[in-house]
Amino acid sequence: MLSGFDYVLAGLAAVVAGIINALAGGGTLITFPTLLALGVSPIAANVTNTIALCPGFIGGMLAQFKDLAGQRRRFWLFMVSSSIGGLTGSILLLRTGERAFMSLVPYLLLAASLLLAIQGLVRRWLQRRSIRLDAGANSETWAIILAGVAAIYGGYFGVAMSVVVLCMLGLMIRDSLTRLNAIKQTVAFGANGTAAVLFIFSDKVVWSVALVMAVGALIGGTLGGRLAVRIGPDALRWTVVAIGIVLAIIYFLQSDVVSTLLNA
């Protein structure tokens, strides 16, 4: 049973996550461990977190809606692909036992932190590449398929999935970074939105916490937009990366793997 103070902590974590997502991305690396620390079971924490932060993905896609002009066919293909992937990932999550999922948490946090760490490099590489290349399809079919594969991870855990998707789009589709980023937002919305819809009908959502976090994330996102000119996103991103790596190490040291090795 969560106390009033627990709800305050969850709300504050969501505000911080909203700010981080608005500036650099990776806010789940704050909210997910916070829910675990408050005693929410691992899968319920992941599901509740997805529900709470889903409005941010809707806002991200709507913010770049104008950049989807002329990409109607591409939009729907990626939406279908990512929705199927997100549904698959969310089903896998709900069928994973609590203990098995918790054993994966250190690796998921570490992978997400490393992906977030290379985000700046990926974006700068894509910017240089978009300048050199003329618009035109390259391997769009494979990009659609691989977006669906990435969306499986998105539906299962999802932190920093957008980094993988954006890099893959830049490799396989010759187009401007702005237009590719709009498709990336579409994939993120498809994966997380579909997962959220399935989670709504599960018994894993801690609704009271999800509602508090949703409000906090909305406030944080608004603040983040206003702080964008004052706070360097690179410095913030590296702070989140460091937190994610430290948490991954802590959870790994607490895992059954380490216990088994010590008792061998």
PDB file of C-alpha atoms in Angstrom:
ATOM      1  CA  MET A   1       0.000   0.000   0.000  1.00  0.00           C
ATOM      2  CA  LEU A   2       1.534   3.287  -1.103  1.00  0.00           C
ATOM      3  CA  SER A   3       1.574   6.272   1.235  1.00  0.00           C
ATOM      4  CA  GLY A   4       0.884   9.881   0.364  1.00  0.00           C
ATOM      5  CA  PHE A   5       4.620  10.543   0.388  1.00  0.00           C
ATOM      6  CA  ASP A   6       5.122   7.718  -2.126  1.00  0.00           C
ATOM      7  CA  TYR A   7       2.700   9.423  -4.509  1.00  0.00           C
ATOM      8  CA  VAL A   8       4.596  12.675  -4.114  1.00  0.00           C
ATOM      9  CA  LEU A   9       7.862  10.909  -4.999  1.00  0.00           C
ATOM     10  CA  ALA A  10       6.259   9.242  -8.028  1.00  0.00           C
ATOM     11  CA  GLY A  11       4.863  12.583  -9.177  1.00  0.00           C
ATOM     12  CA  LEU A  12       8.207  14.351  -8.750  1.00  0.00           C
ATOM     13  CA  ALA A  13       9.991  11.561 -10.631  1.00  0.00           C
ATOM     14  CA  ALA A  14       7.489  11.996 -13.472  1.00  0.00           C
ATOM     15  CA  VAL A  15       8.099  15.762 -13.524  1.00  0.00           C
ATOM     16  CA  VAL A  16      11.840  15.138 -13.789  1.00  0.00           C
ATOM     17  CA  ALA A  17      11.234  12.508 -16.486  1.00  0.00           C
ATOM     18  CA  GLY A  18       9.057  14.949 -18.412  1.00  0.00           C
ATOM     19  CA  ILE A  19      11.809  17.553 -18.327  1.00  0.00           C
ATOM     20  CA  ILE A  20      14.421  14.997 -19.373  1.00  0.00           C
ATOM     21  CA  ASN A  21      12.282  13.674 -22.229  1.00  0.00           C
ATOM     22  CA  ALA A  22      11.685  17.205 -23.489  1.00  0.00           C
ATOM     23  CA  LEU A  23      15.387  18.042 -23.437  1.00  0.00           C
ATOM     24  CA  ALA A  24      17.324  14.852 -24.060  1.00  0.00           C
ATOM     25  CA  GLY A  25      15.200  11.684 -23.762  1.00  0.00           C
ATOM     26  CA  GLY A  26      15.531   8.739 -21.376  1.00  0.00           C
ATOM     27  CA  GLY A  27      13.138   9.854 -18.660  1.00  0.00           C
ATOM     28  CA  THR A  28      12.062   6.266 -17.996  1.00  0.00           C
ATOM     29  CA  LEU A  29      15.503   5.674 -16.490  1.00  0.00           C
ATOM     30  CA  ILE A  30      14.224   7.877 -13.644  1.00  0.00           C
ATOM     31  CA  THR A  31      10.591   6.807 -13.268  1.00  0.00           C
ATOM     32  CA  PHE A  32      10.967   3.028 -13.601  1.00  0.00           C
ATOM     33  CA  PRO A  33      13.569   2.637 -10.804  1.00  0.00           C
ATOM     34  CA  THR A  34      11.543   5.039  -8.652  1.00  0.00           C
ATOM     35  CA  LEU A  35       8.496   2.783  -8.922  1.00  0.00           C
ATOM     36  CA  LEU A  36      10.626  -0.239  -8.033  1.00  0.00           C
ATOM     37  CA  ALA A  37      11.995   1.620  -5.002  1.00  0.00           C
ATOM     38  CA  LEU A  38       8.416   2.372  -3.909  1.00  0.00           C
ATOM     39  CA  GLY A  39       7.669  -1.335  -3.846  1.00  0.00           C
ATOM     40  CA  VAL A  40       5.755  -1.677  -7.119  1.00  0.00           C
ATOM     41  CA  SER A  41       6.447  -5.072  -8.712  1.00  0.00           C
ATOM     42  CA  PRO A  42       8.757  -4.977 -11.773  1.00  0.00           C
ATOM     43  CA  ILE A  43       6.177  -5.737 -14.470  1.00  0.00           C
ATOM     44  CA  ALA A  44       3.536  -3.511 -12.854  1.00  0.00           C
ATOM     45  CA  ALA A  45       6.140  -0.731 -12.660  1.00  0.00           C
ATOM     46  CA  ASN A  46       6.947  -1.091 -16.356  1.00  0.00           C
ATOM     47  CA  VAL A  47       3.290  -1.234 -17.377  1.00  0.00           C
ATOM     48  CA  THR A  48       2.291   1.708 -15.169  1.00  0.00           C
ATOM     49  CA  ASN A  49       5.224   3.733 -16.461  1.00  0.00           C
ATOM     50  CA  THR A  50       4.209   3.100 -20.079  1.00  0.00           C
ATOM     51  CA  ILE A  51       0.635   4.199 -19.419  1.00  0.00           C
ATOM     52  CA  ALA A  52       1.751   7.326 -17.538  1.00  0.00           C
ATOM     53  CA  LEU A  53       4.231   8.538 -20.144  1.00  0.00           C
ATOM     54  CA  CYS A  54       2.232   7.574 -23.257  1.00  0.00           C
ATOM     55  CA  PRO A  55       0.727  11.078 -23.720  1.00  0.00           C
ATOM     56  CA  GLY A  56       4.254  12.311 -24.352  1.00  0.00           C
ATOM     57  CA  PHE A  57       4.543  10.095 -27.429  1.00  0.00           C
ATOM     58  CA  ILE A  58       1.252  11.463 -28.736  1.00  0.00           C
ATOM     59  CA  GLY A  59       2.532  14.995 -28.238  1.00  0.00           C
ATOM     60  CA  GLY A  60       5.816  14.158 -29.967  1.00  0.00           C
ATOM     61  CA  MET A  61       4.061  12.871 -33.059  1.00  0.00           C
ATOM     62  CA  LEU A  62       1.604  15.780 -33.217  1.00  0.00           C
ATOM     63  CA  ALA A  63       4.470  18.258 -32.821  1.00  0.00           C
ATOM     64  CA  GLN A  64       5.980  16.961 -36.065  1.00  0.00           C
ATOM     65  CA  PHE A  65       2.737  16.304 -37.894  1.00  0.00           C
ATOM     66  CA  LYS A  66       3.559  18.902 -40.551  1.00  0.00           C
ATOM     67  CA  ASP A  67       6.780  17.010 -41.331  1.00  0.00           C
ATOM     68  CA  LEU A  68       4.706  13.963 -42.297  1.00  0.00           C
ATOM     69  CA  ALA A  69       3.348  15.867 -45.309  1.00  0.00           C
ATOM     70  CA  GLY A  70       4.005  13.836 -48.433  1.00  0.00           C
ATOM     71  CA  GLN A  71       4.741  10.712 -46.358  1.00  0.00           C
ATOM     72  CA  ARG A  72       1.214   9.337 -46.057  1.00  0.00           C
ATOM     73  CA  ARG A  73       2.040   5.878 -47.435  1.00  0.00           C
ATOM     74  CA  ARG A  74       5.243   5.687 -45.407  1.00  0.00           C
ATOM     75  CA  PHE A  75       3.409   6.850 -42.275  1.00  0.00           C
ATOM     76  CA  TRP A  76       0.809   4.092 -42.435  1.00  0.00           C
ATOM     77  CA  LEU A  77       3.322   1.344 -43.250  1.00  0.00           C
ATOM     78  CA  PHE A  78       5.510   2.274 -40.300  1.00  0.00           C
ATOM     79  CA  MET A  79       2.475   2.717 -38.064  1.00  0.00           C
ATOM     80  CA  VAL A  80       1.235  -0.798 -38.846  1.00  0.00           C
ATOM     81  CA  SER A  81       4.710  -2.310 -38.483  1.00  0.00           C
ATOM     82  CA  SER A  82       5.428  -0.597 -35.165  1.00  0.00           C
ATOM     83  CA  SER A  83       1.960  -1.380 -33.798  1.00  0.00           C
ATOM     84  CA  ILE A  84       2.425  -5.089 -34.517  1.00  0.00           C
ATOM     85  CA  GLY A  85       5.857  -4.971 -32.911  1.00  0.00           C
ATOM     86  CA  GLY A  86       4.605  -3.064 -29.884  1.00  0.00           C
ATOM     87  CA  LEU A  87       1.743  -5.529 -29.420  1.00  0.00           C
ATOM     88  CA  THR A  88       4.168  -8.448 -29.633  1.00  0.00           C
ATOM     89  CA  GLY A  89       6.525  -6.897 -27.096  1.00  0.00           C
ATOM     90  CA  SER A  90       3.744  -6.064 -24.653  1.00  0.00           C
ATOM     91  CA  ILE A  91       2.353  -9.617 -24.852  1.00  0.00           C
ATOM     92  CA  LEU A  92       5.831 -11.003 -24.174  1.00  0.00           C
ATOM     93  CA  LEU A  93       6.129  -8.708 -21.163  1.00  0.00           C
ATOM     94  CA  LEU A  94       2.810  -9.789 -19.663  1.00  0.00           C
ATOM     95  CA  ARG A  95       3.809 -13.433 -20.152  1.00  0.00           C
ATOM     96  CA  THR A  96       7.177 -12.950 -18.474  1.00  0.00           C
ATOM     97  CA  GLY A  97       7.343 -13.906 -14.815  1.00  0.00           C
ATOM     98  CA  GLU A  98       8.182 -11.203 -12.285  1.00  0.00           C
ATOM     99  CA  ARG A  99      11.417 -12.913 -11.252  1.00  0.00           C
ATOM    100  CA  ALA A 100      12.523 -13.495 -14.845  1.00  0.00           C
ATOM    101  CA  PHE A 101      11.802  -9.892 -15.806  1.00  0.00           C
ATOM    102  CA  MET A 102      13.648  -8.549 -12.768  1.00  0.00           C
ATOM    103  CA  SER A 103      16.689 -10.605 -13.784  1.00  0.00           C
ATOM    104  CA  LEU A 104      16.600  -8.824 -17.164  1.00  0.00           C
ATOM    105  CA  VAL A 105      16.249  -5.330 -15.676  1.00  0.00           C
ATOM    106  CA  PRO A 106      20.016  -4.669 -15.190  1.00  0.00           C
ATOM    107  CA  TYR A 107      20.720  -5.572 -18.817  1.00  0.00           C
ATOM    108  CA  LEU A 108      17.763  -3.535 -20.101  1.00  0.00           C
ATOM    109  CA  LEU A 109      18.876  -0.486 -18.099  1.00  0.00           C
ATOM    110  CA  LEU A 110      22.469  -0.875 -19.273  1.00  0.00           C
ATOM    111  CA  ALA A 111      21.429  -1.252 -22.921  1.00  0.00           C
ATOM    112  CA  ALA A 112      19.153   1.786 -22.650  1.00  0.00           C
ATOM    113  CA  SER A 113      21.925   3.860 -21.047  1.00  0.00           C
ATOM    114  CA  LEU A 114      24.411   2.958 -23.781  1.00  0.00           C
ATOM    115  CA  LEU A 115      21.887   3.759 -26.506  1.00  0.00           C
ATOM    116  CA  LEU A 116      21.193   7.094 -24.885  1.00  0.00           C
ATOM    117  CA  ALA A 117      24.938   7.750 -24.699  1.00  0.00           C
ATOM    118  CA  ILE A 118      25.353   7.476 -28.473  1.00  0.00           C
ATOM    119  CA  GLN A 119      22.264   9.552 -29.241  1.00  0.00           C
ATOM    120  CA  GLY A 120      24.266  12.712 -29.926  1.00  0.00           C
ATOM    121  CA  LEU A 121      26.701  10.887 -32.217  1.00  0.00           C
ATOM    122  CA  VAL A 122      23.832   9.326 -34.158  1.00  0.00           C
ATOM    123  CA  ARG A 123      22.064  12.653 -34.625  1.00  0.00           C
ATOM    124  CA  ARG A 124      25.238  14.455 -35.782  1.00  0.00           C
ATOM    125  CA  TRP A 125      26.030  11.638 -38.218  1.00  0.00           C
ATOM    126  CA  LEU A 126      22.511  11.759 -39.623  1.00  0.00           C
ATOM    127  CA  GLN A 127      22.686  15.524 -40.023  1.00  0.00           C
ATOM    128  CA  ARG A 128      25.895  15.232 -42.060  1.00  0.00           C
ATOM    129  CA  ARG A 129      24.457  12.387 -44.103  1.00  0.00           C
ATOM    130  CA  SER A 130      21.188  14.177 -44.865  1.00  0.00           C
ATOM    131  CA  ILE A 131      23.132  17.108 -46.277  1.00  0.00           C
ATOM    132  CA  ARG A 132      25.072  14.881 -48.664  1.00  0.00           C
ATOM    133  CA  LEU A 133      22.209  12.741 -49.928  1.00  0.00           C
ATOM    134  CA  ASP A 134      19.287  13.619 -52.161  1.00  0.00           C
ATOM    135  CA  ALA A 135      15.837  12.486 -51.070  1.00  0.00           C
ATOM    136  CA  GLY A 136      14.716   9.132 -52.365  1.00  0.00           C
ATOM    137  CA  ALA A 137      13.942   5.639 -51.131  1.00  0.00           C
ATOM    138  CA  ASN A 138      16.789   3.247 -50.573  1.00  0.00           C
ATOM    139  CA  SER A 139      15.817   0.159 -48.552  1.00  0.00           C
ATOM    140  CA  GLU A 140      12.447   1.283 -47.256  1.00  0.00           C
ATOM    141  CA  THR A 141      10.949  -2.209 -47.104  1.00  0.00           C
ATOM    142  CA  TRP A 142      13.726  -3.427 -44.815  1.00  0.00           C
ATOM    143  CA  ALA A 143      13.398  -0.260 -42.742  1.00  0.00           C
ATOM    144  CA  ILE A 144       9.703  -0.994 -42.187  1.00  0.00           C
ATOM    145  CA  ILE A 145      10.466  -4.578 -41.145  1.00  0.00           C
ATOM    146  CA  LEU A 146      13.289  -3.582 -38.797  1.00  0.00           C
ATOM    147  CA  ALA A 147      11.135  -0.830 -37.285  1.00  0.00           C
ATOM    148  CA  GLY A 148       8.682  -3.566 -36.327  1.00  0.00           C
ATOM    149  CA  VAL A 149      11.495  -5.557 -34.731  1.00  0.00           C
ATOM    150  CA  ALA A 150      12.663  -2.503 -32.763  1.00  0.00           C
ATOM    151  CA  ALA A 151       9.052  -1.931 -31.697  1.00  0.00           C
ATOM    152  CA  ILE A 152       9.050  -5.348 -30.002  1.00  0.00           C
ATOM    153  CA  TYR A 153      11.673  -3.956 -27.642  1.00  0.00           C
ATOM    154  CA  GLY A 154       9.590  -0.787 -27.419  1.00  0.00           C
ATOM    155  CA  GLY A 155       6.538  -2.702 -26.263  1.00  0.00           C
ATOM    156  CA  TYR A 156       8.613  -4.788 -23.834  1.00  0.00           C
ATOM    157  CA  PHE A 157      10.683  -2.044 -22.188  1.00  0.00           C
ATOM    158  CA  GLY A 158      11.269   0.711 -24.702  1.00  0.00           C
ATOM    159  CA  VAL A 159      13.830   3.056 -23.145  1.00  0.00           C
ATOM    160  CA  ALA A 160      15.942   4.712 -25.895  1.00  0.00           C
ATOM    161  CA  MET A 161      14.243   2.701 -28.650  1.00  0.00           C
ATOM    162  CA  SER A 162      14.062   5.902 -30.695  1.00  0.00           C
ATOM    163  CA  VAL A 163      17.869   6.013 -30.980  1.00  0.00           C
ATOM    164  CA  VAL A 164      17.915   2.637 -32.712  1.00  0.00           C
ATOM    165  CA  VAL A 165      15.011   3.558 -34.962  1.00  0.00           C
ATOM    166  CA  LEU A 166      16.470   6.891 -36.043  1.00  0.00           C
ATOM    167  CA  CYS A 167      19.850   5.344 -36.821  1.00  0.00           C
ATOM    168  CA  MET A 168      18.210   2.560 -38.821  1.00  0.00           C
ATOM    169  CA  LEU A 169      16.068   5.031 -40.773  1.00  0.00           C
ATOM    170  CA  GLY A 170      19.137   7.112 -41.595  1.00  0.00           C
ATOM    171  CA  LEU A 171      20.955   4.066 -42.930  1.00  0.00           C
ATOM    172  CA  MET A 172      18.134   2.753 -45.074  1.00  0.00           C
ATOM    173  CA  ILE A 173      16.105   5.741 -46.252  1.00  0.00           C
ATOM    174  CA  ARG A 174      17.558   8.737 -48.038  1.00  0.00           C
ATOM    175  CA  ASP A 175      15.642  11.719 -46.772  1.00  0.00           C
ATOM    176  CA  SER A 176      16.073  14.777 -44.575  1.00  0.00           C
ATOM    177  CA  LEU A 177      16.664  14.316 -40.857  1.00  0.00           C
ATOM    178  CA  THR A 178      13.498  16.294 -40.067  1.00  0.00           C
ATOM    179  CA  ARG A 179      11.272  13.982 -42.125  1.00  0.00           C
ATOM    180  CA  LEU A 180      12.982  10.860 -40.760  1.00  0.00           C
ATOM    181  CA  ASN A 181      12.551  12.150 -37.215  1.00  0.00           C
ATOM    182  CA  ALA A 182       8.806  12.498 -37.883  1.00  0.00           C
ATOM    183  CA  ILE A 183       8.715   8.820 -38.899  1.00  0.00           C
ATOM    184  CA  LYS A 184      10.688   7.958 -35.765  1.00  0.00           C
ATOM    185  CA  GLN A 185       7.979   9.675 -33.718  1.00  0.00           C
ATOM    186  CA  THR A 186       5.410   7.602 -35.579  1.00  0.00           C
ATOM    187  CA  VAL A 187       7.219   4.363 -34.702  1.00  0.00           C
ATOM    188  CA  ALA A 188       7.514   5.405 -31.045  1.00  0.00           C
ATOM    189  CA  PHE A 189       3.817   6.238 -30.889  1.00  0.00           C
ATOM    190  CA  GLY A 190       2.809   3.011 -32.648  1.00  0.00           C
ATOM    191  CA  ALA A 191       4.881   0.802 -30.353  1.00  0.00           C
ATOM    192  CA  ASN A 192       4.090   2.515 -27.058  1.00  0.00           C
ATOM    193  CA  GLY A 193       0.502   3.399 -27.907  1.00  0.00           C
ATOM    194  CA  THR A 194      -0.386  -0.183 -28.825  1.00  0.00           C
ATOM    195  CA  ALA A 195       1.369  -1.494 -25.724  1.00  0.00           C
ATOM    196  CA  ALA A 196      -0.516   1.024 -23.577  1.00  0.00           C
ATOM    197  CA  VAL A 197      -3.885  -0.049 -25.013  1.00  0.00           C
ATOM    198  CA  LEU A 198      -3.153  -3.697 -24.172  1.00  0.00           C
ATOM    199  CA  PHE A 199      -1.882  -2.777 -20.711  1.00  0.00           C
ATOM    200  CA  ILE A 200      -5.101  -0.880 -19.967  1.00  0.00           C
ATOM    201  CA  PHE A 201      -6.972  -4.186 -20.075  1.00  0.00           C
ATOM    202  CA  SER A 202      -4.428  -6.026 -17.931  1.00  0.00           C
ATOM    203  CA  ASP A 203      -4.508  -6.162 -14.156  1.00  0.00           C
ATOM    204  CA  LYS A 204      -0.979  -4.780 -13.880  1.00  0.00           C
ATOM    205  CA  VAL A 205      -1.637  -1.027 -13.978  1.00  0.00           C
ATOM    206  CA  VAL A 206      -1.426   0.841 -10.686  1.00  0.00           C
ATOM    207  CA  TRP A 207      -3.935   3.436 -11.844  1.00  0.00           C
ATOM    208  CA  SER A 208      -3.602   5.884  -8.974  1.00  0.00           C
ATOM    209  CA  VAL A 209       0.147   6.115  -9.555  1.00  0.00           C
ATOM    210  CA  ALA A 210      -0.264   6.258 -13.333  1.00  0.00           C
ATOM    211  CA  LEU A 211      -2.597   9.259 -13.075  1.00  0.00           C
ATOM    212  CA  VAL A 212      -0.273  11.125 -10.708  1.00  0.00           C
ATOM    213  CA  MET A 213       2.688  10.414 -12.981  1.00  0.00           C
ATOM    214  CA  ALA A 214       0.780  11.461 -16.101  1.00  0.00           C
ATOM    215  CA  VAL A 215       0.112  14.868 -14.562  1.00  0.00           C
ATOM    216  CA  GLY A 216       3.733  15.114 -13.440  1.00  0.00           C
ATOM    217  CA  ALA A 217       5.041  14.166 -16.885  1.00  0.00           C
ATOM    218  CA  LEU A 218       2.806  16.807 -18.491  1.00  0.00           C
ATOM    219  CA  ILE A 219       4.110  19.466 -16.103  1.00  0.00           C
ATOM    220  CA  GLY A 220       7.683  18.324 -16.653  1.00  0.00           C
ATOM    221  CA  GLY A 221       7.329  18.357 -20.412  1.00  0.00           C
ATOM    222  CA  THR A 222       6.038  21.925 -20.286  1.00  0.00           C
ATOM    223  CA  LEU A 223       8.885  22.996 -18.021  1.00  0.00           C
ATOM    224  CA  GLY A 224      11.397  21.204 -20.213  1.00  0.00           C
ATOM    225  CA  GLY A 225      10.252  23.119 -23.245  1.00  0.00           C
ATOM    226  CA  ARG A 226      10.806  26.393 -21.413  1.00  0.00           C
ATOM    227  CA  LEU A 227      14.183  25.315 -20.029  1.00  0.00           C
ATOM    228  CA  ALA A 228      15.492  24.175 -23.403  1.00  0.00           C
ATOM    229  CA  VAL A 229      17.344  27.447 -23.949  1.00  0.00           C
ATOM    230  CA  ARG A 230      18.962  27.343 -20.485  1.00  0.00           C
ATOM    231  CA  ILE A 231      19.970  23.728 -19.951  1.00  0.00           C
ATOM    232  CA  GLY A 232      22.355  21.918 -22.285  1.00  0.00           C
ATOM    233  CA  PRO A 233      20.718  18.660 -23.414  1.00  0.00           C
ATOM    234  CA  ASP A 234      24.102  16.935 -23.743  1.00  0.00           C
ATOM    235  CA  ALA A 235      24.983  17.533 -20.085  1.00  0.00           C
ATOM    236  CA  LEU A 236      21.545  16.345 -19.005  1.00  0.00           C
ATOM    237  CA  ARG A 237      21.745  13.273 -21.217  1.00  0.00           C
ATOM    238  CA  TRP A 238      25.116  12.244 -19.783  1.00  0.00           C
ATOM    239  CA  THR A 239      23.733  12.681 -16.274  1.00  0.00           C
ATOM    240  CA  VAL A 240      20.858  10.328 -17.098  1.00  0.00           C
ATOM    241  CA  VAL A 241      23.301   7.877 -18.718  1.00  0.00           C
ATOM    242  CA  ALA A 242      25.418   7.843 -15.557  1.00  0.00           C
ATOM    243  CA  ILE A 243      22.333   7.277 -13.386  1.00  0.00           C
ATOM    244  CA  GLY A 244      21.206   4.431 -15.642  1.00  0.00           C
ATOM    245  CA  ILE A 245      24.588   2.697 -15.515  1.00  0.00           C
ATOM    246  CA  VAL A 246      24.814   3.024 -11.723  1.00  0.00           C
ATOM    247  CA  LEU A 247      21.291   1.602 -11.339  1.00  0.00           C
ATOM    248  CA  ALA A 248      22.111  -1.250 -13.732  1.00  0.00           C
ATOM    249  CA  ILE A 249      25.138  -2.151 -11.591  1.00  0.00           C
ATOM    250  CA  ILE A 250      23.095  -1.982  -8.384  1.00  0.00           C
ATOM    251  CA  TYR A 251      20.343  -4.201  -9.762  1.00  0.00           C
ATOM    252  CA  PHE A 252      22.891  -6.608 -11.198  1.00  0.00           C
ATOM    253  CA  LEU A 253      24.593  -6.948  -7.795  1.00  0.00           C
ATOM    254  CA  GLN A 254      21.183  -7.707  -6.292  1.00  0.00           C
ATOM    255  CA  SER A 255      20.243 -10.218  -8.971  1.00  0.00           C
ATOM    256  CA  ASP A 256      20.016 -13.989  -8.698  1.00  0.00           C
ATOM    257  CA  VAL A 257      22.976 -14.294 -11.068  1.00  0.00           C
ATOM    258  CA  VAL A 258      25.370 -12.741  -8.562  1.00  0.00           C
ATOM    259  CA  SER A 259      23.795 -14.660  -5.662  1.00  0.00           C
ATOM    260  CA  THR A 260      24.283 -17.922  -7.520  1.00  0.00           C
ATOM    261  CA  LEU A 261      27.922 -17.131  -8.278  1.00  0.00           C
ATOM    262  CA  LEU A 262      28.641 -16.164  -4.660  1.00  0.00           C
ATOM    263  CA  ASN A 263      26.997 -19.312  -3.316  1.00  0.00           C
ATOM    264  CA  ALA A 264      28.687 -21.625  -5.811  1.00  0.00           C
TER     265      ALA A 264
END
